[in-house]
Amino acid sequence: MGSHGNDSLESSVKIPTIKFTKLFINGEFVDSISGKTFETIDPRTGEAIARIAEGDKEDVDLAVNAARHAFDNGPWPRLPGSERAKRMMKFADLIDQNVEELAALDTLDAGKLFSMGKAVDIPSSADTLRYYAGAADKIHGDVLKMSREFHAYTLHEPIGVVGHIIPWNFPSTLFFLKVSPALAAGCTMIVKPAEQTPLSALYYAHLAKLAGIPDGVLNVVTGFGPTAGAAICSHMDIDAVSFTGSTEVGRMVMKAAAESNLKVVSLELGGKSPLIIFDDADVDMAAQLALIGILFNKGEICVASSRVYVQEGIYDKLVKKLVEMAKAWVVGDPFDPKVQQGPQVDKEQFEKILTYIEHGKREGATLLTGGKPLALGGKGYYVEPTIFAEVKEDMLIAKDEIFGPVLALAKFKTIDEAIKRANSTRYGLAAGIVTKDLNVANTVSRSLRAGTIWINCYFAFGNDCPFGGYKMSGFGRDSGLEALHKYLQVKSVVTPLYNSPWL
Amino acid sequence: MTSHSNGNSDSFVKMPTIKFTKLFINGKFVDSISGKTFETIDPRTEEAITRVAEGDKEDIDLAVKAAREAFDNGPWPRLSGFDRGRIMMKFADLIDEHAEELAALDTIDAGKLFVEGKAGIPHSANMLRYYAGAADKIHGEVLKMSREFHAYTLREPIGVVGHIIPWNFPTAMFLGKVSPALAAGCTMVVKPAEQTPLSALYYAHLSKLAGIPDGVLNVATGFGPTAGAAISSHMDIDAVSFTGSTEVGREVMQAAAKSNLKTLSLELGGKSPLIIFDDADLDKAAELALLGILYNKGEICVASSRVFVQEGIYDEFVKKLLEKKKSWTVGDPFDPKVRQGPQIDKKQFDKILSYIEHGKREGATLLTGGKPLGHNKGYYIEPTVFTDVKEDMLIAKDEIFGPVMSLMKFKTIDEAIKKANNTTYGLAAGVMTKDLNVANTVSRSIRAGIIWINCYFAFDQDVPYGGYKMSGFGRDFGLDALYKYLQVKSVVTPIYNSPWL
């Protein structure tokens, strides 16, 4: 049973007034054309925080018009990279200046830990902007080596108007992971934040304008997937769409892109990432990684290590430590600095997780701890840290992405067995390996079919480190210089040479 | 009036016997599971050359199984890049040794010029050599972390690839797609166009002789809606690379989305503009414009099907064009004097003629051509030029894929750029001018994947090639092409007591 923190916290933190609730199109906050609005809910209480403008196809059309004008005729793609960089740096500074308010918005909207937001999520979002600002004036083409007398080179040009469809689990991080490289490349864009988490996105739009990002370059249309999101995917004048979310919606995005104008697509989808712990691992360190791996951000992270394989030699010791740590894990109001796990993002997720927990019990896995919702003042979407053991790969809880604080634990004997079981999933987003042995680390990291392999660490992201899926976890990379590729296209220019000393 | 050559060509060349007509799966030539076969037609005579095995879903399943086994457990991805390179070099040598026979196959299958094929096939073999040389240089990177971590990327082969190849350049496209995928360490299933299965099966045979292990390179001949669709929607193919029409490109992408979200690259149609400025070398311009639309009988995605000539030289240009056209011979592609063979098949032939009728009805002026050639047999069409074409005419918007040019006049550079960009396509463009600044401005302004300045069709192994807008995405040729067949894996581990990051 997880412990929970005191839920009367409003006294120690100023809950922010919600300043921005309208669509941000062409540099202005405007109502949706239909005048409709929708509620955004506080998962601590299940109650509405505010009403936000609900964008639909006509609003997306307006936003695309603005972005298209800004791209085809406006200054942004025509500025030198260093000038784009200056404004992106200013933008980052403005974010740092408003850290507390932004962190509070994400806590209210998504149940994320306030202290983590202030220390990590928001500042690292600003740093992502800075990283790509630094790359903006270094986007090089190549001079090519022809085998006949020609001079040929490539230009890496901005692809044009981009649609970003952003999920609710890391509203700030994902906003900047997508927007930053697109800005650096000289693209213009429409961002559709998840309907669960519109607040910080609209605030960022406001800061973007203050930073000097020209009108029309960065538009934010809040709304729902089947309306605003679909309008982006099937828009005939959007050149590329970058989507992070579930595999099922990823399919729809790609399909809509194919049916409309064959826009370039990148997808970052779900995962069922394995963490493999070998006999020689340090038990405390491994247990810590396994715990954080599934409980960080209440399990609402695509790379959660939701399957943990422990070699039989340390299985009993490790599991004992793990269960101990899970029981001491503090679940409660995310504004409380003592709390380690806030509420799940909404009712739908909350119920889905509980359903999977029931499946786990019925499928015959052994429930070691947790397995129930937490009753915190009778409100909120809180779920106990839950660990199932003796999980088999054909169980639903081993196959499906649960996206909650539910761990599937299994024992293994040999390295080959571990590799085989770890790879037996249609996903391929991340994996972790805990071992001191160099050769085990090398063999296993080469053998796992996943886009990021963490050895003796987990969630070790870096601005320079590309991140994305193998197999049905998607394609395309966020972070690193790789991410720029999604927002650039290659133009080759060729012209004959005469009287040249050499090729 | 265009000249044409006598249709009796058998004296020119030893017609090849067709040696390979079955599916090539897991290192063996096999019948299709259904036993069905289909005819492949000679466009010079409209008659069947031979019957070839018709692959369908079950055959694709077998091929994918073989490719999956070869990838997951076989030697190919586990060899050093250098060793893969050596085998690919041997493959290239074997192609050179059989160039004449292969060229003859493409000539009877696709109506391509035999003389060009004899030179072009070794040129395509150089694509194999280019990627063979790249195979041991596929580097990841060591990354710069901002905390104490050691991190690097591996560029790993993506797995089992499906290649869906068109009929217009059966050899160049086969080798252009297969080579980077082989170099990367992938295994593959190739589906050649149903119009042109012959050389692909021969390449399969040569690949085995070269030492490409069983299951690495499979060739399943058949039709798009059956074999092609089976590839696009296969749950165990990791990536598909498609060159063909925009309409089929859509279907491929949808199938990929509905099945397993395989990665995709599409190289689609074009309506590429050639812009000729007043200061262009007139002679060269006329030659390039003619070649731009008539090369390979107009059956090339980058054909310069829209020609914009600045008003200052327009009249002179038209005179020069007609003059040069006189010596453009249409006829049997085995005849070394011929410069344009027959269109690939009846469907294309009918389609082109129908567009010519549209052009006339829409009010464009037919400058020359406009009719099929007065042969009894064969899909031959006269080189056709329309003038006074307006951009909203069908012949200015749609890709005709035949020897039909739309000629237009322009005044200013801005007008030229605007008109050139006024298309949903964005594959290639040509600019003819001596002025450095005009060349730079126009090449930067045209939204297309390859810009040729004072040249056209200037391809090369190191030059990436592909579309903007609805001409597709992903690049063939150059090192860029490798991306389609690789995926990036990041590996991260903490460092302790390091002198620096």
Short mmCIF file of C-alpha atoms in Angstrom, two decimals, chain B residues 67-365:
data_model
loop_
_atom_site.label_atom_id
_atom_site.label_comp_id
_atom_site.label_asym_id
_atom_site.label_seq_id
_atom_site.Cartn_x
_atom_site.Cartn_y
_atom_site.Cartn_z
CA ALA B 67 14.12 -12.65 -45.66
CA ARG B 68 13.22 -12.55 -41.96
CA GLU B 69 15.22 -15.72 -41.27
CA ALA B 70 18.13 -14.32 -43.26
CA PHE B 71 17.97 -11.09 -41.27
CA ASP B 72 17.38 -12.41 -37.78
CA ASN B 73 19.68 -15.44 -38.00
CA GLY B 74 21.61 -15.40 -41.26
CA PRO B 75 25.11 -14.09 -41.98
CA TRP B 76 24.28 -11.00 -44.04
CA PRO B 77 23.67 -8.35 -41.32
CA ARG B 78 26.41 -9.93 -39.22
CA LEU B 79 29.12 -9.70 -41.85
CA SER B 80 31.40 -6.72 -41.68
CA GLY B 81 30.39 -3.91 -44.01
CA PHE B 82 33.62 -4.57 -45.82
CA ASP B 83 32.67 -8.19 -46.55
CA ARG B 84 29.22 -7.18 -47.74
CA GLY B 85 31.00 -4.68 -49.96
CA ARG B 86 33.20 -7.38 -51.51
CA ILE B 87 30.20 -9.50 -52.42
CA MET B 88 28.41 -6.47 -53.87
CA MET B 89 31.49 -5.70 -55.97
CA LYS B 90 31.42 -9.24 -57.34
CA PHE B 91 27.73 -8.77 -58.15
CA ALA B 92 28.62 -5.59 -60.07
CA ASP B 93 31.33 -7.42 -62.02
CA LEU B 94 28.88 -10.13 -63.02
CA ILE B 95 26.44 -7.50 -64.23
CA ASP B 96 29.15 -5.93 -66.40
CA GLU B 97 29.92 -9.33 -67.88
CA HIS B 98 26.29 -9.84 -68.88
CA ALA B 99 25.48 -6.26 -69.85
CA GLU B 100 24.46 -7.03 -73.41
CA GLU B 101 22.02 -9.74 -72.49
CA LEU B 102 20.53 -7.61 -69.72
CA ALA B 103 20.20 -4.60 -72.01
CA ALA B 104 18.37 -6.74 -74.55
CA LEU B 105 15.94 -7.88 -71.85
CA ASP B 106 15.08 -4.29 -70.90
CA THR B 107 14.71 -3.42 -74.56
CA ILE B 108 12.18 -6.12 -75.31
CA ASP B 109 10.41 -5.67 -71.98
CA ALA B 110 10.24 -1.88 -71.85
CA GLY B 111 11.12 -0.58 -75.31
CA LYS B 112 14.28 1.05 -74.00
CA LEU B 113 17.08 1.91 -76.39
CA PHE B 114 19.49 -1.00 -76.68
CA VAL B 115 22.58 1.16 -77.25
CA GLU B 116 21.79 3.18 -74.13
CA GLY B 117 21.16 0.00 -72.16
CA LYS B 118 24.54 -1.48 -73.05
CA ALA B 119 26.21 1.61 -71.61
CA GLY B 120 23.61 2.21 -68.93
CA ILE B 121 23.69 -1.20 -67.33
CA PRO B 122 27.37 -0.98 -66.34
CA HIS B 123 26.58 2.54 -65.13
CA SER B 124 23.88 1.12 -62.87
CA ALA B 125 26.33 -1.51 -61.69
CA ASN B 126 28.42 1.41 -60.44
CA MET B 127 25.59 2.12 -58.03
CA LEU B 128 26.33 -1.26 -56.46
CA ARG B 129 29.99 -0.33 -56.29
CA TYR B 130 29.23 3.07 -54.73
CA TYR B 131 27.26 1.52 -51.91
CA ALA B 132 29.71 -1.37 -51.61
CA GLY B 133 32.26 1.30 -50.81
CA ALA B 134 29.95 2.88 -48.25
CA ALA B 135 29.04 -0.33 -46.47
CA ASP B 136 31.99 -0.20 -44.05
CA LYS B 137 31.57 3.51 -43.31
CA ILE B 138 28.11 3.55 -41.74
CA HIS B 139 29.01 5.43 -38.59
CA GLY B 140 27.02 6.28 -35.54
CA GLU B 141 28.11 9.17 -33.38
CA VAL B 142 29.41 9.69 -29.91
CA LEU B 143 27.17 12.26 -28.29
CA LYS B 144 27.90 15.18 -26.05
CA MET B 145 25.85 14.85 -22.89
CA SER B 146 25.32 17.66 -20.43
CA ARG B 147 25.56 15.29 -17.48
CA GLU B 148 27.99 12.50 -16.65
CA PHE B 149 26.95 9.96 -19.24
CA HIS B 150 28.67 8.20 -22.10
CA ALA B 151 26.26 8.00 -25.01
CA TYR B 152 26.53 6.96 -28.61
CA THR B 153 24.32 6.04 -31.52
CA LEU B 154 24.40 2.88 -33.58
CA ARG B 155 23.02 2.91 -37.11
CA GLU B 156 21.46 -0.50 -37.42
CA PRO B 157 19.87 -2.10 -40.47
CA ILE B 158 16.13 -1.68 -40.23
CA GLY B 159 15.37 -5.31 -41.09
CA VAL B 160 13.31 -6.77 -43.91
CA VAL B 161 12.64 -4.26 -46.68
CA GLY B 162 10.09 -4.33 -49.50
CA HIS B 163 11.07 -2.65 -52.76
CA ILE B 164 8.32 -1.87 -55.23
CA ILE B 165 9.94 -0.94 -58.49
CA PRO B 166 8.47 0.75 -61.60
CA TRP B 167 8.80 -0.27 -65.23
CA ASN B 168 10.50 2.77 -66.73
CA PHE B 169 14.05 2.05 -65.57
CA PRO B 170 13.92 -1.59 -64.56
CA THR B 171 17.68 -1.93 -64.05
CA ALA B 172 18.53 1.49 -62.65
CA MET B 173 15.67 1.33 -60.17
CA PHE B 174 16.40 -2.25 -59.14
CA LEU B 175 20.03 -1.51 -58.42
CA GLY B 176 19.32 1.99 -57.07
CA LYS B 177 17.09 0.56 -54.36
CA VAL B 178 18.70 -2.78 -53.68
CA SER B 179 22.26 -1.46 -53.34
CA PRO B 180 21.89 0.81 -50.30
CA ALA B 181 19.65 -1.75 -48.61
CA LEU B 182 22.27 -4.47 -49.14
CA ALA B 183 25.07 -2.21 -47.92
CA ALA B 184 23.11 -1.39 -44.77
CA GLY B 185 22.77 -5.10 -44.00
CA CYS B 186 19.07 -5.43 -44.70
CA THR B 187 17.33 -8.32 -46.43
CA MET B 188 14.64 -7.70 -48.97
CA VAL B 189 11.77 -8.66 -51.22
CA VAL B 190 11.72 -6.93 -54.59
CA LYS B 191 8.53 -6.68 -56.60
CA PRO B 192 9.36 -5.50 -60.10
CA ALA B 193 6.60 -3.95 -62.21
CA GLU B 194 4.48 -6.52 -64.02
CA GLN B 195 5.47 -4.89 -67.32
CA THR B 196 9.17 -5.51 -66.71
CA PRO B 197 9.96 -8.69 -64.77
CA LEU B 198 12.74 -10.07 -66.95
CA SER B 199 15.94 -8.28 -65.93
CA ALA B 200 14.99 -8.41 -62.23
CA LEU B 201 14.92 -12.20 -62.31
CA TYR B 202 18.24 -12.24 -64.10
CA TYR B 203 19.72 -9.99 -61.39
CA ALA B 204 18.42 -12.44 -58.81
CA HIS B 205 20.37 -15.21 -60.55
CA LEU B 206 23.54 -13.10 -60.69
CA SER B 207 23.22 -12.13 -57.04
CA LYS B 208 23.35 -15.76 -56.05
CA LEU B 209 26.41 -16.34 -58.22
CA ALA B 210 28.01 -13.36 -56.53
CA GLY B 211 27.58 -14.92 -53.12
CA ILE B 212 24.60 -13.02 -51.72
CA PRO B 213 23.28 -15.57 -49.21
CA ASP B 214 19.92 -17.25 -49.71
CA GLY B 215 16.97 -15.23 -48.45
CA VAL B 216 18.78 -11.88 -48.56
CA LEU B 217 17.51 -10.85 -51.96
CA ASN B 218 14.16 -12.28 -53.05
CA VAL B 219 12.29 -11.34 -56.21
CA ALA B 220 8.54 -11.86 -56.48
CA THR B 221 7.13 -10.98 -59.87
CA GLY B 222 3.45 -10.20 -60.03
CA PHE B 223 0.90 -7.41 -59.96
CA GLY B 224 0.47 -4.37 -57.77
CA PRO B 225 -2.96 -5.07 -56.29
CA THR B 226 -1.87 -8.57 -55.28
CA ALA B 227 1.86 -8.93 -54.68
CA GLY B 228 2.52 -5.21 -54.22
CA ALA B 229 -0.34 -4.78 -51.78
CA ALA B 230 0.81 -7.85 -49.86
CA ILE B 231 4.17 -6.17 -49.36
CA SER B 232 2.72 -2.81 -48.28
CA SER B 233 0.47 -4.42 -45.70
CA HIS B 234 2.78 -7.17 -44.50
CA MET B 235 3.08 -7.32 -40.73
CA ASP B 236 6.68 -8.53 -40.86
CA ILE B 237 8.20 -6.10 -43.34
CA ASP B 238 10.00 -3.25 -41.55
CA ALA B 239 10.24 -0.71 -44.36
CA VAL B 240 8.96 -0.26 -47.87
CA SER B 241 10.54 1.79 -50.61
CA PHE B 242 8.21 2.67 -53.47
CA THR B 243 8.76 4.41 -56.79
CA GLY B 244 5.72 4.88 -58.97
CA SER B 245 2.65 6.99 -59.43
CA THR B 246 1.27 9.35 -56.81
CA GLU B 247 -2.06 7.47 -56.69
CA VAL B 248 -0.44 4.16 -55.91
CA GLY B 249 1.91 5.92 -53.49
CA ARG B 250 -1.14 6.88 -51.45
CA GLU B 251 -2.28 3.28 -51.30
CA VAL B 252 1.13 2.10 -50.21
CA MET B 253 1.21 4.64 -47.36
CA GLN B 254 -2.30 3.80 -46.24
CA ALA B 255 -1.52 0.09 -46.23
CA ALA B 256 1.62 0.75 -44.19
CA ALA B 257 -0.45 2.75 -41.69
CA LYS B 258 -3.14 0.12 -41.39
CA SER B 259 -0.74 -2.76 -40.96
CA ASN B 260 2.39 -2.40 -38.84
CA LEU B 261 3.37 1.27 -39.31
CA LYS B 262 6.38 0.25 -41.38
CA THR B 263 8.61 3.09 -42.46
CA LEU B 264 8.05 4.37 -45.90
CA SER B 265 9.75 6.24 -48.71
CA LEU B 266 7.93 7.35 -51.81
CA GLU B 267 9.30 8.61 -55.07
CA LEU B 268 6.31 9.68 -57.11
CA GLY B 269 5.35 11.70 -60.15
CA GLY B 270 6.50 15.05 -61.41
CA LYS B 271 5.63 17.88 -63.77
CA SER B 272 9.06 19.38 -63.78
CA PRO B 273 9.68 22.84 -65.25
CA LEU B 274 12.60 23.80 -67.49
CA ILE B 275 13.12 27.57 -67.43
CA ILE B 276 15.09 29.09 -70.28
CA PHE B 277 16.26 32.68 -69.91
CA ASP B 278 17.10 35.14 -72.68
CA ASP B 279 20.84 34.74 -72.20
CA ALA B 280 20.80 30.94 -72.49
CA ASP B 281 22.82 29.22 -75.17
CA LEU B 282 20.00 28.75 -77.67
CA ASP B 283 21.33 25.65 -79.30
CA LYS B 284 21.95 23.91 -76.01
CA ALA B 285 18.58 25.03 -74.67
CA ALA B 286 16.67 23.55 -77.57
CA GLU B 287 18.63 20.33 -77.30
CA LEU B 288 18.05 20.04 -73.57
CA ALA B 289 14.36 20.86 -73.87
CA LEU B 290 13.93 18.17 -76.48
CA LEU B 291 15.91 15.62 -74.55
CA GLY B 292 14.12 16.63 -71.36
CA ILE B 293 10.77 15.42 -72.69
CA LEU B 294 11.79 12.74 -75.16
CA TYR B 295 14.46 10.86 -73.23
CA ASN B 296 13.23 7.36 -72.57
CA LYS B 297 10.12 8.24 -74.59
CA GLY B 298 9.06 10.70 -71.88
CA GLU B 299 8.69 7.84 -69.42
CA ILE B 300 10.79 9.40 -66.68
CA CYS B 301 9.47 11.04 -63.52
CA VAL B 302 11.77 14.06 -63.88
CA ALA B 303 10.86 14.76 -67.52
CA SER B 304 10.83 18.52 -68.16
CA SER B 305 7.25 18.40 -69.36
CA ARG B 306 6.71 22.14 -68.87
CA VAL B 307 9.12 24.39 -70.70
CA PHE B 308 9.12 28.12 -69.96
CA VAL B 309 11.01 30.29 -72.45
CA GLN B 310 11.69 33.99 -71.87
CA GLU B 311 10.04 36.10 -74.54
CA GLY B 312 13.29 37.53 -75.87
CA ILE B 313 14.38 34.24 -77.44
CA TYR B 314 11.02 32.52 -77.72
CA ASP B 315 10.62 32.63 -81.48
CA GLU B 316 14.23 31.65 -82.18
CA PHE B 317 13.86 28.84 -79.66
CA VAL B 318 10.78 27.38 -81.30
CA LYS B 319 12.57 27.41 -84.67
CA LYS B 320 15.59 25.63 -83.17
CA LEU B 321 13.37 23.08 -81.42
CA LEU B 322 11.58 22.11 -84.60
CA GLU B 323 14.90 21.89 -86.44
CA LYS B 324 16.39 19.56 -83.86
CA LYS B 325 13.27 17.48 -83.78
CA LYS B 326 13.74 16.61 -87.42
CA SER B 327 16.66 14.34 -86.65
CA TRP B 328 14.90 12.68 -83.74
CA THR B 329 14.25 9.14 -84.93
CA VAL B 330 11.43 7.06 -83.52
CA GLY B 331 11.52 3.32 -84.14
CA ASP B 332 12.80 -0.05 -83.11
CA PRO B 333 14.89 0.40 -79.99
CA PHE B 334 17.43 -2.18 -81.14
CA ASP B 335 18.35 0.07 -84.05
CA PRO B 336 21.36 2.16 -82.96
CA LYS B 337 20.11 5.07 -85.11
CA VAL B 338 16.81 5.27 -83.21
CA ARG B 339 16.41 7.73 -80.32
CA GLN B 340 12.90 6.88 -79.15
CA GLY B 341 11.35 3.45 -78.82
CA PRO B 342 7.73 2.48 -78.20
CA GLN B 343 5.77 3.46 -75.08
CA ILE B 344 5.74 0.69 -72.50
CA ASP B 345 2.26 -0.76 -73.03
CA LYS B 346 -1.21 -0.19 -74.41
CA LYS B 347 -2.46 1.49 -71.25
CA GLN B 348 0.22 4.17 -71.32
CA PHE B 349 -0.11 4.53 -75.10
CA ASP B 350 -3.86 5.15 -74.82
CA LYS B 351 -3.40 7.50 -71.88
CA ILE B 352 -0.88 9.67 -73.72
CA LEU B 353 -3.08 9.90 -76.82
CA SER B 354 -5.99 10.86 -74.62
CA TYR B 355 -3.98 13.71 -73.08
CA ILE B 356 -3.03 14.87 -76.54
CA GLU B 357 -6.73 15.05 -77.39
CA HIS B 358 -7.32 17.02 -74.18
CA GLY B 359 -4.60 19.45 -75.18
CA LYS B 360 -6.24 20.06 -78.53
CA ARG B 361 -9.70 20.44 -76.97
CA GLU B 362 -8.44 22.77 -74.23
CA GLY B 363 -7.27 25.17 -76.91
CA ALA B 364 -3.51 24.71 -76.81
CA THR B 365 -1.76 25.03 -80.16
#
